[in-house]
Amino acid sequence: MNARTLPKTSQHFIRNADIPAQHVAALEGQPESQGGHNLHIKPLMVGQDMVFLEAHRKKGLIDPEHSHPDHESICYLVSGKVRVVIGGEEFIAAPGDTWIHPAGVKHYHEALEDSVQIEIKSPPKKTWS
């Protein structure tokens, strides 16, 4: 596995409780802006063409602005409130809202409340460390 890809999952069913949350120190090679344990990611399922993630953001976390030229992401907010900036457009996401990060478009998030977000990346890429 290189730093930008994830191993494929051989299981067809995975319990969320069995997946450990990974602390994120850097996103797309850029350090987490607050330097604390404010972002955790759980890669729940990895397929041939996509990865399904759960992201936990603490209130106040602002991701570094970044883009990813090699994949796109679709996001869904499960709980909390997040300010989403995509290509200079700003949105306030509430539970049930969905957005996309097209390949090559700069974007970032600001957690206005403790939040849980689901994200699908295609093709599957590990963009955190």
XYZ file of C-alpha atoms in Angstrom:
129
model
C 0.000 0.000 0.000
C 1.448 3.381 -0.900
C 0.510 6.540 1.001
C -2.211 7.466 -1.510
C -4.106 4.171 -1.793
C -5.977 1.868 0.558
C -5.980 -1.937 0.651
C -9.080 -3.510 -0.870
C -11.533 -5.000 1.629
C -12.308 -8.690 1.133
C -15.355 -8.604 3.407
C -18.894 -7.900 2.267
C -20.078 -6.723 5.694
C -18.235 -4.742 8.354
C -19.456 -3.567 11.757
C -18.710 0.109 12.398
C -17.644 -0.710 15.959
C -14.897 -2.991 14.596
C -13.187 -0.180 12.659
C -10.814 2.003 14.703
C -10.915 5.756 14.143
C -7.651 7.127 12.763
C -6.431 10.483 14.101
C -5.658 12.816 11.223
C -2.478 14.863 11.571
C -2.389 15.939 7.905
C -4.937 16.146 5.094
C -3.754 16.055 1.460
C -0.206 16.497 2.813
C -1.077 19.652 4.771
C -1.015 19.628 8.597
C -4.263 19.853 10.519
C -4.629 23.569 11.258
C -5.373 23.324 14.990
C -2.711 20.691 15.666
C -4.937 18.727 18.074
C -7.011 15.589 17.871
C -9.880 17.349 16.093
C -10.385 15.110 13.050
C -10.775 11.326 13.023
C -11.506 9.170 9.986
C -12.835 5.625 9.848
C -12.381 3.920 6.454
C -15.486 1.733 6.722
C -15.326 -0.104 3.385
C -12.895 -0.145 0.475
C -14.058 -1.370 -2.907
C -12.461 -1.679 -6.303
C -13.596 1.815 -7.392
C -14.426 3.696 -4.177
C -13.814 4.068 -0.456
C -16.578 4.781 2.096
C -15.415 6.895 5.067
C -16.829 8.290 8.289
C -15.247 11.587 9.415
C -15.631 12.983 12.943
C -14.877 16.706 13.251
C -14.652 18.624 16.537
C -16.250 22.062 16.724
C -13.809 24.737 15.540
C -11.768 22.513 13.233
C -10.927 24.177 9.924
C -9.430 21.853 7.319
C -6.557 23.271 5.287
C -7.778 24.419 1.874
C -6.833 21.726 -0.637
C -7.790 19.995 -3.844
C -7.269 16.475 -5.105
C -6.496 16.125 -8.804
C -6.814 12.331 -8.812
C -10.278 11.706 -7.312
C -13.645 13.217 -6.420
C -15.554 13.009 -3.148
C -19.254 13.029 -2.329
C -20.125 13.966 1.252
C -23.219 13.606 3.450
C -23.607 15.268 6.861
C -25.023 12.878 9.469
C -24.924 15.225 12.471
C -23.688 18.668 13.474
C -23.206 21.763 11.323
C -20.343 22.437 8.891
C -19.372 25.437 6.782
C -18.340 24.053 3.394
C -16.365 26.138 0.885
C -15.999 24.638 -2.616
C -14.387 26.612 -5.418
C -15.016 29.852 -3.521
C -18.741 29.120 -2.936
C -19.815 28.887 0.715
C -22.571 26.660 2.106
C -23.751 25.860 5.631
C -24.411 22.122 5.806
C -26.940 20.676 8.244
C -27.785 16.988 8.824
C -29.040 15.406 5.616
C -27.181 17.805 3.294
C -24.912 16.474 0.530
C -22.077 18.059 -1.473
C -19.341 17.100 -3.945
C -15.654 17.953 -4.160
C -14.887 17.677 -7.881
C -11.349 16.632 -8.821
C -9.015 19.631 -8.950
C -11.372 22.106 -7.189
C -10.087 23.765 -3.983
C -12.258 23.274 -0.911
C -12.274 23.137 2.894
C -14.601 22.578 5.866
C -15.128 24.381 9.156
C -16.930 22.448 11.896
C -19.438 24.862 13.436
C -20.520 22.056 15.796
C -19.135 18.609 16.586
C -20.015 16.791 13.360
C -20.116 13.380 11.712
C -19.806 13.220 7.934
C -19.913 10.298 5.517
C -17.696 10.538 2.436
C -17.238 8.428 -0.671
C -14.012 8.874 -2.660
C -13.623 7.537 -6.185
C -11.235 6.131 -7.056
C -10.298 5.044 -3.501
C -7.488 7.202 -2.092
C -6.028 7.629 1.369
C -5.643 11.407 1.645
C -4.816 11.661 5.371
C -1.956 10.699 7.645
